[in-house]
Each structure stands twice: as C-alpha cells, then as structure tokens.
mmCIF file of C-alpha atoms and ligand atoms in Angstrom:
data_model
loop_
_atom_site.group_PDB
_atom_site.id
_atom_site.type_symbol
_atom_site.label_atom_id
_atom_site.label_comp_id
_atom_site.label_asym_id
_atom_site.label_seq_id
_atom_site.Cartn_x
_atom_site.Cartn_y
_atom_site.Cartn_z
ATOM 1 C CA MET W 300 0.030 -0.041 -0.008
ATOM 2 C CA ARG W 301 1.401 3.404 -1.022
ATOM 3 C CA ILE W 302 0.369 6.289 1.137
ATOM 4 C CA LEU W 303 0.926 10.018 0.331
ATOM 5 C CA GLY W 304 1.592 11.780 3.616
ATOM 6 C CA ILE W 305 1.084 15.513 4.069
ATOM 7 C CA GLU W 306 2.494 17.499 7.064
ATOM 8 C CA THR W 307 2.085 21.324 7.563
ATOM 9 C CA SER W 308 1.762 21.615 11.441
ATOM 10 C CA CYS W 309 4.403 24.346 11.949
ATOM 11 C CA ASP W 310 7.138 25.743 9.663
ATOM 12 C CA GLU W 311 7.778 22.719 7.357
ATOM 13 C CA THR W 312 5.780 21.920 4.327
ATOM 14 C CA ALA W 313 6.248 18.259 3.690
ATOM 15 C CA ALA W 314 5.000 15.467 1.392
ATOM 16 C CA SER W 315 6.120 11.885 1.297
ATOM 17 C CA VAL W 316 5.138 8.597 -0.365
ATOM 18 C CA VAL W 317 5.773 5.534 1.804
ATOM 19 C CA GLU W 318 5.180 1.947 0.926
ATOM 20 C CA ASP W 319 3.712 -0.386 3.414
ATOM 21 C CA GLY W 320 4.767 1.793 6.422
ATOM 22 C CA ARG W 321 8.555 1.270 6.056
ATOM 23 C CA LYS W 322 9.929 2.077 2.654
ATOM 24 C CA ILE W 323 10.189 5.726 1.617
ATOM 25 C CA LEU W 324 9.630 6.229 -2.068
ATOM 26 C CA ALA W 325 9.586 10.061 -1.890
ATOM 27 C CA HIS W 326 10.554 12.531 0.849
ATOM 28 C CA VAL W 327 10.114 16.185 0.105
ATOM 29 C CA LEU W 328 10.454 19.153 2.470
ATOM 30 C CA ALA W 329 10.349 22.875 2.282
ATOM 31 C CA THR W 330 10.990 24.965 5.374
ATOM 32 C CA SER W 331 10.604 28.539 6.332
ATOM 33 C CA ALA W 332 13.086 28.157 9.251
ATOM 34 C CA GLU W 333 15.528 30.596 7.765
ATOM 35 C CA MET W 334 12.899 33.335 7.940
ATOM 36 C CA HIS W 335 12.260 32.513 11.476
ATOM 37 C CA SER W 336 15.844 32.522 12.454
ATOM 38 C CA LYS W 337 15.935 36.214 11.581
ATOM 39 C CA THR W 338 13.081 36.910 14.059
ATOM 40 C CA GLY W 339 14.447 34.453 16.639
ATOM 41 C CA GLY W 340 11.202 32.474 16.618
ATOM 42 C CA ILE W 341 8.157 31.472 14.485
ATOM 43 C CA ILE W 342 5.720 34.042 13.457
ATOM 44 C CA PRO W 343 2.495 32.103 12.777
ATOM 45 C CA GLU W 344 1.248 34.335 9.921
ATOM 46 C CA VAL W 345 4.602 34.128 8.130
ATOM 47 C CA ALA W 346 4.691 30.357 8.552
ATOM 48 C CA ALA W 347 1.083 29.895 7.176
ATOM 49 C CA ARG W 348 1.847 32.136 4.167
ATOM 50 C CA GLU W 349 4.871 30.038 3.305
ATOM 51 C CA GLN W 350 2.888 26.854 3.693
ATOM 52 C CA LEU W 351 0.407 28.175 1.146
ATOM 53 C CA ARG W 352 3.211 29.041 -1.239
ATOM 54 C CA SER W 353 4.951 25.613 -0.871
ATOM 55 C CA ILE W 354 2.218 23.005 -0.539
ATOM 56 C CA LEU W 355 1.217 22.237 -4.200
ATOM 57 C CA PRO W 356 4.930 22.320 -5.528
ATOM 58 C CA VAL W 357 5.938 20.055 -2.697
ATOM 59 C CA ILE W 358 3.248 17.475 -3.316
ATOM 60 C CA LYS W 359 3.947 17.584 -7.064
ATOM 61 C CA GLU W 360 7.621 17.070 -6.348
ATOM 62 C CA ALA W 361 6.906 14.084 -4.055
ATOM 63 C CA LEU W 362 4.794 12.330 -6.742
ATOM 64 C CA GLY W 363 7.644 12.989 -9.297
ATOM 65 C CA GLU W 364 10.222 11.587 -6.918
ATOM 66 C CA ALA W 365 8.124 8.459 -6.340
ATOM 67 C CA LYS W 366 7.562 8.229 -10.125
ATOM 68 C CA MET W 367 3.832 8.015 -9.610
ATOM 69 C CA GLU W 368 0.604 9.283 -11.078
ATOM 70 C CA PRO W 369 -2.092 10.441 -8.636
ATOM 71 C CA ARG W 370 -4.129 7.329 -9.627
ATOM 72 C CA GLU W 371 -1.370 5.101 -8.268
ATOM 73 C CA VAL W 372 -1.727 6.600 -4.720
ATOM 74 C CA ASP W 373 -3.664 4.125 -2.495
ATOM 75 C CA ALA W 374 -4.529 6.651 0.219
ATOM 76 C CA LEU W 375 -3.772 10.010 1.629
ATOM 77 C CA ALA W 376 -2.795 10.839 5.204
ATOM 78 C CA VAL W 377 -2.585 14.373 6.730
ATOM 79 C CA THR W 378 -1.558 15.918 9.975
ATOM 80 C CA THR W 379 -4.656 17.408 11.732
ATOM 81 C CA GLY W 380 -2.846 18.569 15.020
ATOM 82 C CA PRO W 381 -1.295 19.722 17.212
ATOM 83 C CA GLY W 382 0.205 22.695 15.617
ATOM 84 C CA LEU W 383 -0.434 26.252 14.349
ATOM 85 C CA ILE W 384 -4.001 26.589 13.100
ATOM 86 C CA GLY W 385 -3.031 28.603 9.947
ATOM 87 C CA SER W 386 -0.328 26.179 9.007
ATOM 88 C CA LEU W 387 -2.424 23.029 9.763
ATOM 89 C CA LEU W 388 -5.402 24.394 7.703
ATOM 90 C CA VAL W 389 -3.214 24.544 4.517
ATOM 91 C CA GLY W 390 -2.275 20.960 4.617
ATOM 92 C CA VAL W 391 -5.693 19.701 5.840
ATOM 93 C CA GLU W 392 -7.756 21.564 3.242
ATOM 94 C CA THR W 393 -5.323 20.552 0.338
ATOM 95 C CA ALA W 394 -5.386 16.924 1.368
ATOM 96 C CA LYS W 395 -9.146 16.917 1.561
ATOM 97 C CA THR W 396 -9.507 18.522 -1.900
ATOM 98 C CA LEU W 397 -7.095 15.976 -3.391
ATOM 99 C CA ALA W 398 -8.870 13.098 -1.728
ATOM 100 C CA TYR W 399 -12.152 14.240 -3.248
ATOM 101 C CA ALA W 400 -10.749 15.043 -6.731
ATOM 102 C CA TRP W 401 -8.685 11.832 -6.870
ATOM 103 C CA LYS W 402 -11.416 9.624 -5.152
ATOM 104 C CA LYS W 403 -8.985 8.284 -2.644
ATOM 105 C CA PRO W 404 -9.501 7.382 1.020
ATOM 106 C CA ILE W 405 -7.912 9.827 3.515
ATOM 107 C CA ALA W 406 -6.932 9.483 7.223
ATOM 108 C CA PRO W 407 -6.336 12.128 9.832
ATOM 109 C CA VAL W 408 -3.061 11.838 11.642
ATOM 110 C CA ASN W 409 -2.033 12.995 15.101
ATOM 111 C CA HIS W 410 1.355 14.533 14.716
ATOM 112 C CA LEU W 411 2.751 13.540 18.100
ATOM 113 C CA VAL W 412 1.876 9.778 17.863
ATOM 114 C CA ALA W 413 3.147 9.845 14.225
ATOM 115 C CA HIS W 414 6.630 11.083 15.362
ATOM 116 C CA ILE W 415 7.049 7.692 16.982
ATOM 117 C CA TYR W 416 6.681 5.917 13.587
ATOM 118 C CA ALA W 417 9.831 7.454 12.251
ATOM 119 C CA ASN W 418 11.246 4.344 14.024
ATOM 120 C CA TRP W 419 9.568 2.025 11.480
ATOM 121 C CA LEU W 420 11.008 3.845 8.536
ATOM 122 C CA ALA W 421 13.882 1.622 7.635
ATOM 123 C CA SER W 422 12.754 -1.271 5.564
ATOM 124 C CA ASP W 423 16.163 -2.974 5.628
ATOM 125 C CA THR W 424 16.325 -3.385 9.487
ATOM 126 C CA LYS W 425 14.386 -5.109 12.173
ATOM 127 C CA GLU W 426 11.161 -3.333 13.156
ATOM 128 C CA PRO W 427 10.611 -2.331 16.773
ATOM 129 C CA GLU W 428 9.022 -5.009 18.955
ATOM 130 C CA PHE W 429 6.174 -4.412 21.375
ATOM 131 C CA PRO W 430 5.823 -3.549 24.301
ATOM 132 C CA THR W 431 7.708 -0.378 23.830
ATOM 133 C CA VAL W 432 8.337 2.815 25.779
ATOM 134 C CA ALA W 433 8.484 5.855 23.499
ATOM 135 C CA LEU W 434 9.872 9.281 24.355
ATOM 136 C CA VAL W 435 8.577 12.078 22.086
ATOM 137 C CA VAL W 436 10.754 15.168 22.494
ATOM 138 C CA SER W 437 9.773 17.966 20.113
ATOM 139 C CA GLY W 438 9.635 21.741 19.999
ATOM 140 C CA GLY W 439 6.257 21.972 21.696
ATOM 141 C CA HIS W 440 5.786 18.562 23.487
ATOM 142 C CA THR W 441 7.497 16.180 25.797
ATOM 143 C CA ASP W 442 5.671 12.920 26.360
ATOM 144 C CA MET W 443 6.486 9.363 27.433
ATOM 145 C CA VAL W 444 4.115 6.491 26.407
ATOM 146 C CA LEU W 445 3.906 2.828 26.855
ATOM 147 C CA MET W 446 2.684 1.051 23.649
ATOM 148 C CA GLN W 447 1.436 -2.593 23.968
ATOM 149 C CA ASN W 448 0.757 -2.669 20.214
ATOM 150 C CA HIS W 449 -0.297 -0.228 17.462
ATOM 151 C CA ARG W 450 -3.687 0.339 19.042
ATOM 152 C CA LYS W 451 -3.031 0.340 22.706
ATOM 153 C CA MET W 452 -1.156 3.245 24.205
ATOM 154 C CA ARG W 453 -0.901 4.624 27.682
ATOM 155 C CA TRP W 454 0.565 7.942 28.760
ATOM 156 C CA ILE W 455 3.096 7.526 31.575
ATOM 157 C CA GLY W 456 4.648 10.978 31.856
ATOM 158 C CA GLY W 457 5.541 14.244 30.278
ATOM 159 C CA THR W 458 6.525 17.834 30.924
ATOM 160 C CA ARG W 459 4.709 20.012 33.354
ATOM 161 C CA ASP W 460 5.620 23.251 31.591
ATOM 162 C CA ASP W 461 8.109 23.818 28.682
ATOM 163 C CA ALA W 462 8.948 21.121 26.312
ATOM 164 C CA ALA W 463 12.545 19.936 25.966
ATOM 165 C CA GLY W 464 12.958 21.406 22.460
ATOM 166 C CA GLU W 465 11.565 24.658 23.844
ATOM 167 C CA ALA W 466 14.137 24.677 26.531
ATOM 168 C CA PHE W 467 16.787 24.410 23.858
ATOM 169 C CA ASP W 468 15.188 27.134 21.806
ATOM 170 C CA LYS W 469 14.727 29.547 24.779
ATOM 171 C CA THR W 470 18.119 29.099 26.227
ATOM 172 C CA ALA W 471 19.791 29.498 22.744
ATOM 173 C CA ARG W 472 18.167 32.814 22.446
ATOM 174 C CA VAL W 473 19.603 33.936 25.976
ATOM 175 C CA LEU W 474 22.979 32.885 24.472
ATOM 176 C CA GLY W 475 22.501 34.865 21.332
ATOM 177 C CA LEU W 476 22.446 31.773 19.164
ATOM 178 C CA GLY W 477 20.174 31.111 16.232
ATOM 179 C CA PHE W 478 16.776 29.369 15.784
ATOM 180 C CA PRO W 479 16.022 26.425 16.026
ATOM 181 C CA GLY W 480 17.995 26.416 19.332
ATOM 182 C CA GLY W 481 18.688 22.573 19.573
ATOM 183 C CA PRO W 482 21.134 22.332 16.678
ATOM 184 C CA ALA W 483 22.564 25.758 17.571
ATOM 185 C CA ILE W 484 23.295 24.614 21.265
ATOM 186 C CA ALA W 485 24.682 21.374 20.060
ATOM 187 C CA ALA W 486 27.128 22.956 17.662
ATOM 188 C CA GLU W 487 28.219 25.557 20.281
ATOM 189 C CA ALA W 488 28.622 22.827 22.923
ATOM 190 C CA ALA W 489 30.950 21.015 20.569
ATOM 191 C CA LYS W 490 33.354 23.932 20.867
ATOM 192 C CA PHE W 491 33.735 23.508 24.667
ATOM 193 C CA LYS W 492 37.106 22.346 25.858
ATOM 194 C CA PRO W 493 36.945 21.132 29.612
ATOM 195 C CA GLN W 494 40.588 21.580 30.282
ATOM 196 C CA ASN W 495 40.529 25.333 29.343
ATOM 197 C CA SER W 496 38.050 26.277 31.935
ATOM 198 C CA LYS W 497 38.997 27.587 35.367
ATOM 199 C CA LEU W 498 35.316 28.448 36.201
ATOM 200 C CA LYS W 499 32.610 26.014 37.233
ATOM 201 C CA ILE W 500 29.165 26.357 35.544
ATOM 202 C CA LYS W 501 26.428 24.192 36.988
ATOM 203 C CA LEU W 502 22.740 24.215 36.029
ATOM 204 C CA PRO W 503 19.931 22.512 37.959
ATOM 205 C CA ARG W 504 18.540 19.026 36.917
ATOM 206 C CA PRO W 505 14.805 19.673 37.680
ATOM 207 C CA MET W 506 12.754 16.670 39.068
ATOM 208 C CA LEU W 507 15.637 14.246 38.507
ATOM 209 C CA GLU W 508 15.213 12.581 41.850
ATOM 210 C CA GLU W 509 11.501 12.565 41.932
ATOM 211 C CA GLU W 510 9.817 9.075 41.534
ATOM 212 C CA ASN W 511 7.603 9.797 38.593
ATOM 213 C CA PHE W 512 8.155 10.179 34.844
ATOM 214 C CA ASP W 513 7.482 13.821 34.613
ATOM 215 C CA PHE W 514 9.778 16.695 33.475
ATOM 216 C CA SER W 515 10.027 20.469 34.156
ATOM 217 C CA PHE W 516 12.172 22.596 31.977
ATOM 218 C CA SER W 517 10.873 26.204 32.409
ATOM 219 C CA GLY W 518 13.357 27.001 35.183
ATOM 220 C CA LEU W 519 16.276 26.343 33.021
ATOM 221 C CA LYS W 520 15.881 29.571 31.018
ATOM 222 C CA THR W 521 15.940 31.658 34.221
ATOM 223 C CA ALA W 522 18.915 29.809 35.673
ATOM 224 C CA VAL W 523 20.860 30.397 32.435
ATOM 225 C CA LEU W 524 19.882 34.059 32.386
ATOM 226 C CA ARG W 525 21.123 34.370 35.936
ATOM 227 C CA GLU W 526 24.493 32.577 35.335
ATOM 228 C CA VAL W 527 25.067 34.717 32.092
ATOM 229 C CA GLU W 528 24.497 37.924 34.100
ATOM 230 C CA LYS W 529 26.864 36.710 36.812
ATOM 231 C CA LEU W 530 29.506 36.016 34.265
ATOM 232 C CA LYS W 531 29.006 39.354 32.642
ATOM 233 C CA ALA W 532 29.333 41.095 35.970
ATOM 234 C CA MET W 533 32.667 39.311 36.454
ATOM 235 C CA ASN W 534 33.819 40.268 32.891
ATOM 236 C CA GLN W 535 33.979 36.545 32.240
ATOM 237 C CA TRP W 536 31.390 36.325 29.389
ATOM 238 C CA THR W 537 33.578 35.196 26.539
ATOM 239 C CA ASN W 538 33.436 32.748 23.599
ATOM 240 C CA GLU W 539 34.779 30.112 25.942
ATOM 241 C CA THR W 540 32.144 30.636 28.672
ATOM 242 C CA ARG W 541 29.440 30.692 26.015
ATOM 243 C CA ALA W 542 30.446 27.319 24.775
ATOM 244 C CA TYR W 543 30.759 26.069 28.222
ATOM 245 C CA MET W 544 27.228 27.288 28.968
ATOM 246 C CA ALA W 545 25.867 25.614 25.848
ATOM 247 C CA HIS W 546 27.603 22.325 26.961
ATOM 248 C CA GLU W 547 26.104 22.521 30.370
ATOM 249 C CA ILE W 548 22.593 23.249 28.924
ATOM 250 C CA GLN W 549 22.798 20.244 26.714
ATOM 251 C CA GLU W 550 24.021 18.085 29.639
ATOM 252 C CA ALA W 551 21.298 19.273 31.911
ATOM 253 C CA ILE W 552 18.407 18.592 29.526
ATOM 254 C CA THR W 553 19.863 15.276 28.323
ATOM 255 C CA ASP W 554 20.673 14.063 31.913
ATOM 256 C CA VAL W 555 17.075 14.414 32.990
ATOM 257 C CA LEU W 556 15.564 13.026 29.873
ATOM 258 C CA VAL W 557 17.748 9.865 29.963
ATOM 259 C CA ALA W 558 17.555 9.226 33.675
ATOM 260 C CA LYS W 559 13.748 9.483 33.945
ATOM 261 C CA THR W 560 13.231 7.427 30.673
ATOM 262 C CA LEU W 561 15.612 4.632 31.789
ATOM 263 C CA ARG W 562 13.706 4.576 35.149
ATOM 264 C CA ALA W 563 10.543 3.919 33.281
ATOM 265 C CA VAL W 564 12.342 1.219 31.184
ATOM 266 C CA ALA W 565 13.614 -0.434 34.392
ATOM 267 C CA LYS W 566 10.083 -0.481 35.954
ATOM 268 C CA LEU W 567 8.113 -1.370 32.854
ATOM 269 C CA LYS W 568 10.568 -3.717 31.101
ATOM 270 C CA PRO W 569 9.588 -2.981 27.473
ATOM 271 C CA LYS W 570 11.260 -4.928 24.551
ATOM 272 C CA SER W 571 12.031 -1.619 22.708
ATOM 273 C CA LEU W 572 12.738 1.930 23.663
ATOM 274 C CA LEU W 573 11.927 4.399 20.826
ATOM 275 C CA LEU W 574 13.072 8.064 20.786
ATOM 276 C CA ALA W 575 11.218 10.545 18.484
ATOM 277 C CA GLY W 576 10.781 14.253 17.860
ATOM 278 C CA GLY W 577 13.280 16.831 16.866
ATOM 279 C CA VAL W 578 15.372 16.649 20.084
ATOM 280 C CA ALA W 579 15.985 12.994 19.400
ATOM 281 C CA ALA W 580 18.367 14.260 16.549
ATOM 282 C CA ASN W 581 20.716 15.300 19.465
ATOM 283 C CA GLN W 582 23.746 13.119 19.229
ATOM 284 C CA ARG W 583 24.639 13.551 22.916
ATOM 285 C CA LEU W 584 21.178 12.303 23.879
ATOM 286 C CA ARG W 585 21.594 9.207 21.900
ATOM 287 C CA GLN W 586 25.182 8.588 23.325
ATOM 288 C CA LYS W 587 23.787 8.897 26.864
ATOM 289 C CA PHE W 588 20.882 6.527 26.217
ATOM 290 C CA GLU W 589 23.302 3.939 24.660
ATOM 291 C CA GLU W 590 25.750 4.265 27.635
ATOM 292 C CA GLY W 591 22.859 4.149 30.263
ATOM 293 C CA ILE W 592 21.225 1.006 28.770
ATOM 294 C CA LYS W 593 24.645 -0.721 28.768
ATOM 295 C CA ASN W 594 25.609 0.365 32.280
ATOM 296 C CA GLN W 595 22.341 -0.492 33.801
ATOM 297 C CA GLU W 596 22.109 -3.776 31.842
ATOM 298 C CA LEU W 597 18.570 -3.026 30.843
ATOM 299 C CA GLY W 598 18.516 -5.340 27.890
ATOM 300 C CA VAL W 599 16.189 -3.086 25.875
ATOM 301 C CA ASN W 600 16.595 -2.438 22.095
ATOM 302 C CA LEU W 601 17.084 1.277 21.524
ATOM 303 C CA PHE W 602 15.650 2.861 18.253
ATOM 304 C CA VAL W 603 16.575 6.364 17.224
ATOM 305 C CA PRO W 604 15.573 7.619 13.775
ATOM 306 C CA VAL W 605 18.284 9.183 11.543
ATOM 307 C CA PRO W 606 18.232 13.007 12.372
ATOM 308 C CA LYS W 607 16.337 13.865 9.130
ATOM 309 C CA LEU W 608 13.461 11.697 10.206
ATOM 310 C CA CYS W 609 13.402 12.986 13.765
ATOM 311 C CA THR W 610 12.550 16.486 12.811
ATOM 312 C CA ASP W 611 9.179 17.205 11.257
ATOM 313 C CA ASN W 612 8.535 15.459 7.819
ATOM 314 C CA ALA W 613 5.628 13.669 6.080
ATOM 315 C CA SER W 614 7.275 10.187 5.960
ATOM 316 C CA TYR W 615 6.356 9.243 9.468
ATOM 317 C CA ILE W 616 2.802 10.607 8.850
ATOM 318 C CA ALA W 617 2.366 8.134 6.110
ATOM 319 C CA ALA W 618 4.039 5.352 8.225
ATOM 320 C CA TYR W 619 1.692 5.939 11.027
ATOM 321 C CA ALA W 620 -1.311 5.876 8.730
ATOM 322 C CA PHE W 621 -0.253 2.442 7.351
ATOM 323 C CA TYR W 622 -0.153 0.829 10.807
ATOM 324 C CA ASN W 623 -3.266 2.518 12.032
ATOM 325 C CA PHE W 624 -5.261 2.753 8.843
ATOM 326 C CA LYS W 625 -8.564 4.435 9.644
ATOM 327 C CA PRO W 626 -9.843 6.492 6.706
ATOM 328 C CA ILE W 627 -12.871 8.673 7.253
ATOM 329 C CA PRO W 628 -15.049 10.770 4.901
ATOM 330 C CA TRP W 629 -13.137 13.806 3.953
ATOM 331 C CA GLN W 630 -16.012 16.116 5.123
ATOM 332 C CA LYS W 631 -15.264 14.869 8.674
ATOM 333 C CA ILE W 632 -11.546 15.926 8.761
ATOM 334 C CA SER W 633 -10.719 19.127 10.384
ATOM 335 C CA ALA W 634 -7.640 20.854 11.954
ATOM 336 C CA SER W 635 -7.246 20.380 15.781
ATOM 337 C CA PRO W 636 -4.526 22.733 16.904
ATOM 338 C CA GLY W 637 -4.754 21.680 20.570
ATOM 339 C CA LEU W 638 -4.599 17.928 20.149
ATOM 340 C CA THR W 639 -2.517 16.041 22.729
ATOM 341 C CA ILE W 640 -0.625 12.759 22.200
ATOM 342 C CA MET W 641 -3.677 10.943 23.708
ATOM 343 C CA GLY W 642 -6.256 12.793 21.422
ATOM 344 C CA GLU W 643 -8.615 15.561 22.111
ATOM 345 C CA GLU W 644 -8.274 17.135 25.615
HETATM 346 O O1 LIG M 852 9.684 17.621 16.104
HETATM 347 P P1 LIG M 852 10.185 18.942 15.640
HETATM 348 O O2 LIG M 852 10.961 18.953 14.385
HETATM 349 O O3 LIG M 852 9.019 19.944 15.512
HETATM 350 C C1 LIG M 852 7.935 19.868 16.463
HETATM 351 O O4 LIG M 852 7.049 19.121 16.232
HETATM 352 O O5 LIG M 852 8.015 20.736 17.400
HETATM 353 O O6 LIG M 852 11.162 19.481 16.834
HETATM 354 C C2 LIG M 852 11.665 20.714 16.777
HETATM 355 C C3 LIG M 852 12.518 20.944 18.020
HETATM 356 C C4 LIG M 852 13.096 22.309 18.148
HETATM 357 O O7 LIG M 852 12.856 22.746 19.514
HETATM 358 C C5 LIG M 852 14.511 22.092 17.911
HETATM 359 O O8 LIG M 852 15.382 23.006 18.736
HETATM 360 C C6 LIG M 852 14.830 20.744 18.447
HETATM 361 O O9 LIG M 852 13.648 20.017 18.081
HETATM 362 N N1 LIG M 852 15.997 20.105 17.779
HETATM 363 C C7 LIG M 852 17.100 19.625 18.513
HETATM 364 C C8 LIG M 852 17.995 19.141 17.553
HETATM 365 N N2 LIG M 852 17.476 19.346 16.335
HETATM 366 C C9 LIG M 852 16.201 19.895 16.488
HETATM 367 N N3 LIG M 852 17.327 19.712 19.858
HETATM 368 C C10 LIG M 852 18.599 19.207 20.255
HETATM 369 N N4 LIG M 852 19.463 18.796 19.511
HETATM 370 C C11 LIG M 852 19.305 18.790 18.056
HETATM 371 N N5 LIG M 852 20.309 18.286 17.270
HETATM 372 ZN ZN1 LIG M 853 7.090 17.509 15.285
#
C-alpha cells in the first residue's frame, strides 16, 4: 500500500510517499526556518503564508520523486494537529481537496503519535518489537508513552511546563544563538574544551530525583539568564564561557531525559525503547541513552531515527497511517491545533 503523507503543522511543508509503512519512495520538504531565524522564533502568519506558497509544488515534487501518477496513490494521510492553526489548515484543506478530486481514502493523523513511527522507516532493518516505551521530545511537547501494540497506548509521563525542544530554543536565545536552538546549542557545545576552563558552571537538573516520569524545563531559562548575568558582571562572558554554557545546557536537559526514561524502562521492562521528535536528533542524547542502557544492563533495544526523520517530515505521517489505517469521509476531517498525544483534551 502506497500512502501519500502531508505535514504542515508548523514551519515545514512536507509530502512523502511511503510503501507499506516502512519504505520511503519520496521525501520532500520545504521549510521557512531561515525566515524565523531572523526573528528568533516562529511568526504564525509568516509560517502559514509560506505553507500556502509551498504546498502544491511540494506534493507535485513528491509524486515525481516516487515516479507515480495520482491514480497510483492508494490513500492520503494528513496531520490534523497539534500545531499552528494557519499552518495546519493549509495541509488539511489541500489533502481533503485531493482526496475528493482523486477519489482516494484519507486518514487524519496525530502529529505527536506519528513522530514515533519514524522508527519504522527503515525497511532494511528489524522493526521495533512491542511492548515499547516511546519518548517524544519535540519543540512543543515532551511525552512518554507505553505502547502494547499499534492500537493500545498509555501515557506515563511528560513535561509539566516547557517542552525539551522549547528549553533548547529559549536558552539558545539567551546565549544569542540562532533558531532552532537545539542544533545551535549542540554546535556551540561541541566547541567546549573542559581543560581550558577555570570556572565552574552548573545548572539544575529539575525533578531528577522524583519518583515519577515527569519533567520540568521552564526553570532552565531563568537559571541560564542568571548565570550569564553573573559571568558578565565578572567580565567573564567570553566565547569560551558561552561554549561552556551551551555544553552545560545540553548536559542538563539530556541528563534528566535519559535518567527518567531509563527509570521507566527499568520499571516497565519493554522490549524496545523508541526516541522521537526533533530533540531525538541530538547526538549527545543518543550517546547517553546507549551508555545508560549498557551500564544499567537494561537489555532493551534502543531505536533512534536518523536525524532527518526525527525532525518534522511527512514520511512518518504516512508510516503511522499504514499501521493505523482508519480512513474517514473527507468532510469529517478538520484541523485540531490543541490535540494532545492521547487525542482531544
Ligand atoms: O519535532 P520537531 O521537528 O518539531 C515539532 O514538532 O516541534 O522538533 C523541533 C525541536 C526544536 O525545539 C529544535 O530546537 C529541536 O527540536 N532540535 C534539537 C536538535 N534538532 C532539532 N534539539 C537538540 N538537538 C538537536 N540536534
Ligand atoms: Zn514535530
């Protein structure tokens, strides 16, 4: 079955064709991220206007890349939420129009659950075995779920305030780095050389010791702001201390994510642990998960999508729709900006 996936929840306009949930036949993406890097964050009206400009060329390019005519598409799948309403509407209304015109089934897709399915997108490797614990760490959400199978999912924890990606984005702004903040912090942290530093920078690890699977990242921005001001007052705010701060931000966020997720793994004993969402592209996070699983002898199979499949794209939208194929009449499909990983609030 060949599904055309469409994703427009934020600042990426994406279309993919995926065969049987695992094999990518086309993967096309246009992004307005560069425009947002100039403003230090996403302006919803700008993102929506760019969606409108890109959507038809992106879909056309995806069909071309897959060498397919519209009649060869078996079904459409489209992100209905969560996301920015203006951006979501562009994908949703375009997909509905195509489903009607091409007489094809269409399925609505929850963007957050779909992120997890990036882990199925490698037709030459073994697929994840259930039960699985999945950690979804994106720009707007941080959720941990236990999946018994494709249909049965239970929420086990998440952030109480800012998402992990948001913490990267906000602290990057404090350091004067670009947007999105995650890759910018990672690149800056790579410049840090521990032996050069006479100072000690230490940030808090919120909720690390608490016996639950929840996170809190909103205090990190204030802590970073305070530390930067302190360094500036001491005339110590230099390229070196900026790199040190970026390193410590990355360590603080990844320490908590890894410790709490592995605690869930130790308790629930899943066969696989799946990482998903933009923050899963972070190499330090992956490294710490690998080390933690080995050191604690957890015996769980870790799955981390390649970076380009961690961040927003339409391939995982199509993959999700294959494993959870529930087409509905196009008239019933609408954008739901406030959707959570478990559905409507
Ligand atoms: O999943 P995603 O592409 O979009 C949402 O659905 O939100 O996630 C975007 C988030 C941003 O906050 C971005 O800073 C973060 O993922 N991110 C990273 C990395 N690449 C993207 N965070 C840490 N390290 C990275 N390499
Ligand atoms: Zn996303």
